[in-house]
Short mmCIF file of C-alpha atoms in Angstrom, two decimals:
data_model
loop_
_atom_site.label_atom_id
_atom_site.label_comp_id
_atom_site.label_asym_id
_atom_site.label_seq_id
_atom_site.Cartn_x
_atom_site.Cartn_y
_atom_site.Cartn_z
CA UNK T 255 -6.08 -18.98 11.26
CA UNK T 256 -7.12 -20.73 7.83
CA UNK T 257 -4.67 -22.80 6.44
CA UNK T 258 -3.86 -20.06 3.34
CA UNK T 259 -3.32 -17.51 5.81
CA UNK T 260 -1.11 -19.61 8.16
CA UNK T 261 1.17 -20.54 4.61
CA UNK T 262 1.50 -16.96 3.56
CA UNK T 263 2.78 -15.95 7.33
CA UNK T 264 5.19 -18.83 7.12
CA UNK T 265 6.44 -17.55 3.87
CA UNK T 266 6.84 -13.94 5.06
CA UNK T 267 8.57 -14.87 7.75
CA UNK T 268 11.21 -16.34 6.12
CA UNK T 269 12.51 -13.10 5.05
CA UNK T 270 13.05 -12.30 8.62
CA UNK T 271 14.60 -15.59 10.13
CA UNK T 272 16.70 -16.04 7.13
CA UNK T 273 18.15 -12.84 6.72
CA UNK T 274 18.74 -11.70 10.53
CA UNK T 275 17.94 -14.75 12.55
CA UNK T 276 19.51 -13.74 15.94
CA UNK T 277 18.26 -10.17 15.69
CA UNK T 278 14.68 -11.29 14.93
CA UNK T 279 14.81 -14.16 17.47
CA UNK T 280 15.61 -11.67 20.14
CA UNK T 281 12.99 -9.17 18.97
CA UNK T 282 10.28 -11.88 18.98
CA UNK T 283 11.43 -12.72 22.70
CA UNK T 284 10.84 -9.73 23.99
CA UNK T 285 7.86 -8.53 22.03
CA UNK T 286 5.75 -8.99 25.00
CA UNK T 287 6.84 -5.92 26.60
CA UNK T 288 5.58 -2.57 25.44
CA UNK T 289 9.03 -0.81 26.38
CA UNK T 290 12.37 -3.22 27.47
CA UNK T 291 15.39 -1.45 28.65
CA UNK T 292 18.60 -3.60 28.12
CA UNK T 293 21.40 -1.25 29.51
CA UNK T 294 21.84 1.77 27.42
CA UNK T 295 19.10 0.37 24.76
CA UNK T 296 15.53 0.46 25.07
CA UNK T 297 13.30 -1.65 22.57
CA UNK T 298 9.94 0.02 21.84
CA UNK T 299 7.20 -2.39 20.85
CA UNK T 300 4.40 -0.49 21.85
CA UNK T 301 2.13 1.67 19.23
CA UNK T 302 1.75 4.54 21.66
CA UNK T 303 5.45 4.55 22.83
CA UNK T 304 6.74 4.33 19.16
CA UNK T 305 4.36 7.55 18.20
CA UNK T 306 5.46 9.08 21.37
CA UNK T 307 9.34 8.70 20.46
CA UNK T 308 9.04 10.18 16.89
CA UNK T 309 6.67 13.06 17.74
CA UNK T 310 7.74 14.17 21.24
CA UNK T 311 11.36 13.14 21.93
CA UNK T 312 14.15 14.76 20.45
CA UNK T 313 16.71 12.63 18.22
CA UNK T 314 20.03 12.66 17.31
CA UNK T 315 19.67 11.88 13.44
CA UNK T 316 23.50 11.83 13.20
CA UNK T 317 24.31 9.00 15.46
CA UNK T 318 26.18 5.92 14.39
CA UNK T 319 24.08 2.80 13.99
CA UNK T 320 21.07 5.35 13.11
CA UNK T 321 19.48 5.60 9.46
CA UNK T 322 20.95 8.89 9.43
CA UNK T 323 24.36 7.96 10.61
CA UNK T 324 24.19 5.01 7.84
CA UNK T 325 23.37 7.86 5.42
CA UNK T 326 26.15 10.12 6.66
CA UNK T 327 28.64 7.55 6.67
CA UNK T 328 28.14 6.58 3.05
CA UNK T 329 28.59 10.38 2.16
CA UNK T 330 31.77 11.02 4.36
CA UNK T 331 33.18 7.81 2.75
CA UNK T 332 33.23 9.47 -0.52
CA UNK T 333 34.75 12.57 1.08
CA UNK T 334 31.53 14.34 0.65
CA UNK T 335 29.65 16.41 3.41
CA UNK T 336 26.43 17.80 2.33
CA UNK T 337 23.90 19.64 4.35
CA UNK T 338 21.19 18.68 2.27
CA UNK T 339 20.65 14.92 3.27
CA UNK T 340 17.31 14.15 3.73
CA UNK T 341 17.76 11.81 6.58
CA UNK T 342 19.71 13.34 9.31
CA UNK T 343 19.38 17.18 8.52
CA UNK T 344 18.07 19.21 11.63
CA UNK T 345 15.96 22.54 12.03
CA UNK T 346 14.74 24.65 9.07
CA UNK T 347 17.06 23.25 6.29
CA UNK T 348 15.51 19.52 7.46
CA UNK T 349 12.13 20.96 6.98
CA UNK T 350 12.87 22.89 3.81
CA UNK T 351 14.61 19.96 2.29
CA UNK T 352 11.39 17.70 3.12
CA UNK T 353 8.83 20.47 1.81
CA UNK T 354 10.64 20.49 -1.58
CA UNK T 355 10.40 16.71 -1.87
CA UNK T 356 6.84 16.52 -0.60
CA UNK T 357 6.10 18.68 -3.31
CA UNK T 358 7.30 16.61 -6.02
CA UNK T 359 5.62 13.71 -4.32
CA UNK T 360 2.16 15.26 -4.11
CA UNK T 361 -0.98 14.06 -5.74
CA UNK T 362 0.08 16.04 -9.12
CA UNK T 363 3.63 14.73 -8.88
CA UNK T 364 2.51 10.84 -8.25
CA UNK T 365 -0.14 11.02 -11.16
CA UNK T 366 2.66 11.81 -13.57
CA UNK T 367 4.78 9.26 -12.54
CA UNK T 368 1.76 6.97 -12.76
CA UNK T 369 2.00 7.63 -16.69
CA UNK T 370 5.55 5.93 -16.46
CA UNK T 371 5.13 2.79 -14.28
CA UNK T 372 1.78 1.83 -15.83
CA UNK T 373 2.78 0.86 -19.42
CA UNK T 374 6.01 -0.57 -17.81
CA UNK T 375 3.70 -2.91 -15.04
CA UNK T 376 1.58 -3.84 -18.58
CA UNK T 377 4.83 -4.80 -20.62
CA UNK T 378 6.39 -6.81 -17.92
CA UNK T 379 3.50 -8.62 -16.99
CA UNK T 380 2.70 -10.19 -20.34
CA UNK T 381 4.38 -13.49 -19.92
CA UNK T 382 1.56 -14.59 -17.26
CA UNK T 383 -0.93 -14.11 -20.17
CA UNK T 384 0.89 -16.74 -22.27
CA UNK T 385 1.27 -18.97 -19.20
CA UNK T 386 5.09 -17.75 -18.64
CA UNK T 387 6.82 -16.54 -15.40
CA UNK T 388 7.67 -13.24 -14.16
CA UNK T 389 9.97 -12.37 -11.31
CA UNK T 390 8.35 -9.93 -8.98
CA UNK T 391 11.77 -8.67 -7.55
CA UNK T 392 13.24 -7.92 -10.75
CA UNK T 393 10.12 -6.34 -12.09
CA UNK T 394 9.65 -4.01 -8.95
CA UNK T 395 13.49 -2.90 -9.26
CA UNK T 396 12.97 -1.85 -12.74
CA UNK T 397 9.82 0.08 -11.50
CA UNK T 398 11.67 1.72 -8.37
CA UNK T 399 14.65 2.48 -10.98
CA UNK T 400 12.11 4.21 -13.29
CA UNK T 401 10.39 6.03 -10.42
CA UNK T 402 13.90 7.13 -9.21
CA UNK T 403 15.02 8.54 -12.42
CA UNK T 404 11.75 10.49 -13.12
CA UNK T 405 11.45 11.99 -9.70
CA UNK T 406 15.00 13.30 -9.67
CA UNK T 407 14.94 14.39 -13.26
CA UNK T 408 18.22 12.79 -13.82
CA UNK T 409 19.15 12.75 -17.41
CA UNK T 410 21.66 10.02 -17.14
CA UNK T 411 21.55 7.16 -19.31
CA UNK T 412 21.97 4.42 -17.17
CA UNK T 413 19.12 1.87 -16.99
CA UNK T 414 16.39 1.79 -14.31
CA UNK T 415 17.39 -1.46 -13.23
CA UNK T 416 21.26 -0.37 -12.77
CA UNK T 417 20.35 2.76 -10.66
CA UNK T 418 17.87 0.26 -8.56
CA UNK T 419 20.88 -2.13 -8.08
CA UNK T 420 23.23 0.38 -7.25
CA UNK T 421 20.93 2.09 -4.81
CA UNK T 422 20.58 -1.33 -3.22
CA UNK T 423 24.27 -1.85 -2.76
CA UNK T 424 24.76 1.38 -1.08
CA UNK T 425 21.91 0.22 1.46
CA UNK T 426 23.46 -3.01 1.97
CA UNK T 427 27.01 -1.55 2.29
CA UNK T 428 26.10 0.99 4.82
CA UNK T 429 24.04 -1.09 7.13
CA UNK T 430 26.99 -3.80 7.00
CA UNK T 431 29.17 -1.13 8.12
CA UNK T 432 26.84 0.18 10.94
CA UNK T 433 26.18 -3.21 12.85
CA UNK T 434 27.14 -3.53 16.26
CA UNK T 435 30.63 -5.18 17.07
CA UNK T 436 34.11 -4.94 15.70
CA UNK T 437 34.34 -2.66 12.38
CA UNK T 438 34.22 -5.00 9.46
CA UNK T 439 37.56 -5.01 7.37
CA UNK T 440 36.72 -3.24 3.87
CA UNK T 441 33.63 -1.94 5.08
CA UNK T 442 34.12 1.79 4.73
CA UNK T 443 35.91 1.15 1.34
CA UNK T 444 32.70 -0.82 0.15
CA UNK T 445 30.49 2.16 1.14
CA UNK T 446 32.45 4.71 -0.83
CA UNK T 447 32.65 2.57 -3.81
CA UNK T 448 28.92 1.88 -3.73
CA UNK T 449 27.72 5.32 -3.24
CA UNK T 450 29.98 6.62 -5.72
CA UNK T 451 28.74 4.48 -8.36
CA UNK T 452 25.33 5.42 -7.42
CA UNK T 453 26.14 8.83 -7.63
CA UNK T 454 27.58 8.33 -10.85
CA UNK T 455 24.66 6.54 -12.39
CA UNK T 456 22.31 9.22 -11.25
CA UNK T 457 24.49 12.00 -13.11
CA UNK T 458 23.34 14.66 -10.67
CA UNK T 459 26.56 16.02 -9.68
CA UNK T 460 27.47 17.16 -6.12
CA UNK T 461 24.30 17.26 -4.52
CA UNK T 462 23.88 14.40 -1.92
CA UNK T 463 20.14 14.24 -1.75
CA UNK T 464 19.34 12.69 -4.94
CA UNK T 465 21.40 9.82 -3.87
CA UNK T 466 20.02 9.16 -0.32
CA UNK T 467 16.18 9.50 -2.03
CA UNK T 468 17.18 6.81 -4.56
CA UNK T 469 18.45 4.84 -1.69
CA UNK T 470 15.19 5.02 0.65
CA UNK T 471 12.77 4.65 -2.32
CA UNK T 472 14.51 1.66 -4.29
CA UNK T 473 14.95 -0.17 -0.84
CA UNK T 474 11.48 0.12 0.30
CA UNK T 475 9.82 -0.72 -2.72
CA UNK T 476 11.74 -3.83 -3.67
CA UNK T 477 11.17 -4.99 0.23
CA UNK T 478 7.44 -4.30 -0.11
CA UNK T 479 5.87 -4.94 -3.17
CA UNK T 480 6.69 -8.76 -3.95
CA UNK T 481 6.07 -9.57 -0.42
CA UNK T 482 2.73 -7.91 -0.68
CA UNK T 483 2.02 -10.23 -3.93
CA UNK T 484 3.20 -13.21 -2.31
CA UNK T 485 0.81 -12.57 0.62
CA UNK T 486 -2.07 -12.28 -1.88
CA UNK T 487 -1.18 -15.27 -3.65
CA UNK T 488 -0.54 -17.18 -0.81
CA UNK T 489 -3.71 -16.09 1.58
CA UNK T 490 -6.19 -15.89 -1.45
CA UNK T 491 -6.50 -12.17 -1.56
CA UNK T 492 -6.90 -11.66 -5.25
CA UNK T 493 -10.79 -10.89 -5.06
CA UNK T 494 -10.13 -8.06 -2.85
CA UNK T 495 -7.22 -6.88 -4.79
CA UNK T 496 -9.57 -6.95 -7.99
CA UNK T 497 -12.16 -4.88 -6.29
CA UNK T 498 -11.86 -1.17 -6.99
CA UNK T 499 -13.30 -0.58 -3.56
CA UNK T 500 -11.53 -2.86 -1.62
CA UNK T 501 -8.08 -2.43 -3.13
CA UNK T 502 -7.13 0.85 -1.30
CA UNK T 503 -8.07 -0.68 2.39
CA UNK T 504 -6.51 -3.89 0.97
CA UNK T 505 -2.75 -1.72 -0.15
CA UNK T 506 -2.97 -0.23 3.32
CA UNK T 507 -3.17 -3.75 5.06
CA UNK T 508 -0.44 -5.10 3.14
CA UNK T 509 1.76 -2.47 3.82
CA UNK T 510 1.13 -2.62 7.30
CA UNK T 511 1.72 -6.47 7.48
CA UNK T 512 4.57 -6.19 5.19
CA UNK T 513 6.28 -3.03 7.12
CA UNK T 514 9.14 -2.76 4.66
CA UNK T 515 11.31 -1.16 7.35
CA UNK T 516 10.48 -3.15 10.46
CA UNK T 517 13.16 -2.01 12.75
CA UNK T 518 14.16 1.73 12.87
CA UNK T 519 17.43 2.35 15.07
CA UNK T 520 17.37 5.74 16.80
CA UNK T 521 19.23 8.03 19.76
CA UNK T 522 17.77 10.11 22.01
CA UNK T 523 19.10 13.45 21.74
CA UNK T 524 17.78 14.62 25.32
CA UNK T 525 16.12 13.16 28.37
CA UNK T 526 12.33 12.11 27.95
CA UNK T 527 10.06 9.32 28.09
CA UNK T 528 8.88 6.36 26.01
CA UNK T 529 5.62 4.41 27.34
CA UNK T 530 6.39 5.64 30.67
CA UNK T 531 10.15 4.46 30.87
CA UNK T 532 12.71 7.17 31.51
CA UNK T 533 14.86 8.07 28.74
CA UNK T 534 18.13 9.49 28.80
CA UNK T 535 20.04 11.46 26.31
CA UNK T 536 22.57 9.12 24.42
CA UNK T 537 20.00 5.65 24.64
CA UNK T 538 19.84 4.03 22.05
CA UNK T 539 15.93 3.19 20.87
CA UNK T 540 15.30 0.42 18.80
CA UNK T 541 11.68 0.99 17.23
CA UNK T 542 10.20 -2.07 16.23
CA UNK T 543 7.65 -1.04 13.80
CA UNK T 544 6.81 -4.67 13.08
CA UNK T 545 5.41 -4.94 16.41
CA UNK T 546 4.16 -1.41 16.83
CA UNK T 547 1.53 -2.11 13.83
CA UNK T 548 0.74 -5.51 14.65
CA UNK T 549 1.99 -6.99 11.86
CA UNK T 550 2.95 -10.05 13.79
CA UNK T 551 -0.70 -10.98 14.29
CA UNK T 552 -3.69 -11.70 11.89
CA UNK T 553 -3.26 -11.19 8.40
CA UNK T 554 -4.34 -8.19 5.63
CA UNK T 555 -7.72 -8.11 5.15
CA UNK T 556 -9.68 -5.13 3.69
CA UNK T 557 -12.98 -6.32 5.19
CA UNK T 558 -11.63 -6.10 8.68
CA UNK T 559 -8.58 -3.60 8.29
CA UNK T 560 -6.41 -1.86 11.35
CA UNK T 561 -7.28 1.43 12.54
CA UNK T 562 -5.96 4.31 10.06
CA UNK T 563 -4.05 5.74 13.04
CA UNK T 564 -2.24 2.34 13.35
CA UNK T 565 -1.56 1.30 9.79
CA UNK T 566 0.34 5.05 9.28
CA UNK T 567 2.74 4.22 11.75
CA UNK T 568 4.50 2.13 8.97
CA UNK T 569 5.28 5.40 7.52
CA UNK T 570 6.33 7.14 10.78
CA UNK T 571 4.73 10.02 12.82
CA UNK T 572 4.80 13.65 13.06
CA UNK T 573 7.94 15.36 11.57
CA UNK T 574 9.30 12.04 11.33
CA UNK T 575 6.79 10.99 8.73
CA UNK T 576 7.95 9.57 5.38
CA UNK T 577 7.12 11.70 2.50
CA UNK T 578 6.97 9.20 -0.07
CA UNK T 579 3.74 7.52 1.75
CA UNK T 580 1.26 8.76 -1.19
CA UNK T 581 3.79 7.31 -3.72
CA UNK T 582 3.78 3.70 -1.86
CA UNK T 583 0.35 3.43 -1.65
CA UNK T 584 -0.39 4.42 -5.06
CA UNK T 585 2.55 2.34 -6.55
CA UNK T 586 1.25 -0.96 -4.70
CA UNK T 587 -2.51 -0.33 -5.67
CA UNK T 588 -1.68 -0.01 -9.16
CA UNK T 589 0.75 -3.40 -9.28
CA UNK T 590 -2.27 -5.24 -7.34
CA UNK T 591 -4.85 -3.82 -10.17
CA UNK T 592 -2.33 -5.10 -12.89
CA UNK T 593 -1.31 -8.31 -11.22
CA UNK T 594 -4.84 -9.59 -9.95
CA UNK T 595 -6.75 -10.56 -13.20
CA UNK T 596 -4.04 -13.63 -13.45
CA UNK T 597 -4.36 -14.58 -9.91
CA UNK T 598 -0.64 -15.71 -9.80
CA UNK T 599 0.84 -18.27 -7.76
CA UNK T 600 4.07 -18.54 -6.30
CA UNK T 601 6.60 -21.03 -7.82
CA UNK T 602 10.10 -19.86 -6.45
CA UNK T 603 10.85 -17.81 -3.31
CA UNK T 604 14.36 -17.27 -2.28
CA UNK T 605 15.02 -14.65 0.36
CA UNK T 606 17.76 -12.10 -0.05
CA UNK T 607 20.32 -12.59 2.45
CA UNK T 608 22.28 -9.52 1.76
CA UNK T 609 19.94 -6.81 1.53
CA UNK T 610 19.38 -3.71 3.82
CA UNK T 611 15.60 -4.76 4.49
CA UNK T 612 14.15 -7.82 4.89
CA UNK T 613 12.93 -9.18 1.61
CA UNK T 614 13.16 -11.67 -1.47
CA UNK T 615 15.77 -12.13 -3.58
CA UNK T 616 13.47 -13.88 -6.15
CA UNK T 617 9.74 -14.43 -6.34
CA UNK T 618 8.49 -16.02 -9.34
CA UNK T 619 5.34 -16.25 -10.03
CA UNK T 620 2.89 -17.66 -12.72
CA UNK T 621 -0.89 -17.57 -13.74
CA UNK T 622 -3.07 -19.42 -11.58
CA UNK T 623 -5.68 -21.62 -11.96
CA UNK T 624 -8.46 -19.49 -11.27
CA UNK T 625 -7.51 -17.03 -13.94
CA UNK T 626 -9.21 -18.66 -16.71
CA UNK T 627 -12.57 -18.43 -14.62
CA UNK T 628 -12.03 -15.15 -13.28
CA UNK T 629 -11.40 -14.20 -17.07
CA UNK T 630 -14.58 -15.91 -18.37
CA UNK T 631 -16.84 -14.32 -15.70
CA UNK T 632 -15.92 -10.73 -17.24
#
């Protein structure tokens, strides 16, 4: 492993070990087992077993401690029960909701969203040209808030940054309320306040789906984009990022290595198997996406990318595939294209210890020394 890649991996690893040190130490210690049972909990590290759980095993999407359970808890805390929640709907309603969202996130929809975020990117990166600094986390919050407002068609006057901050608070409060152990004092009230605030800012009435879309879109984007930029800066990947042919494969590689949602907690709704290991209804399944996509080895490289079927697992599989995959790829590719000419370097990085997903609270960059050379060669 080269020095630059080792440096990039050390920095990126900090978002795990400083946010949830005990959890990720346990996961690292058990990753050599494709599937490991500990009581009624199965740790799933193998890509094949990971895919098998998502495509063949019935899952209880409302169980406590799961993503759907956290979403449902957030809504219940506000006294609102809505069958339209994206994460925990089952049957025909679930499929219909996902189809509606998928249409908004199709090719035409994403191209329309690009007309909003590309000017914002250009404007917010202007300080780099003058030798100034830019906080990529703050920029990404504004980008994600802008996308959410446009995607949901909200007429609310709240700023994109305010929407993104509220969505981050909902996710953090919900996750804290669902963590194993004794119920935390005031957790339910904190979830209720955060959720009510987000829905007020969105101004979308009683429909629960917009709030859940906002939570998912904001938190995954804010977790992934700054980490991807840091990887490029530390590992010297700006030439690939600037190349129109290599940028697409590099984007997929960065999404694989940063894997914004590194751990998916699920509960089996029926008996089955995972990688040859028997699963009983009610078993907890910890799907370790970080290990399944091999994010903990090697480095992102557009010249030697992972197999597409492996890289795509960061967005789930089968009926549990994330409908925002196209949006995520396009947004990150546009960020890389906009940032690459400056060849930025990281000057400050602070882990967000309270976020729902591992990521940076601050990631400040400035124009790198190679910038003048790259500009002169054009």
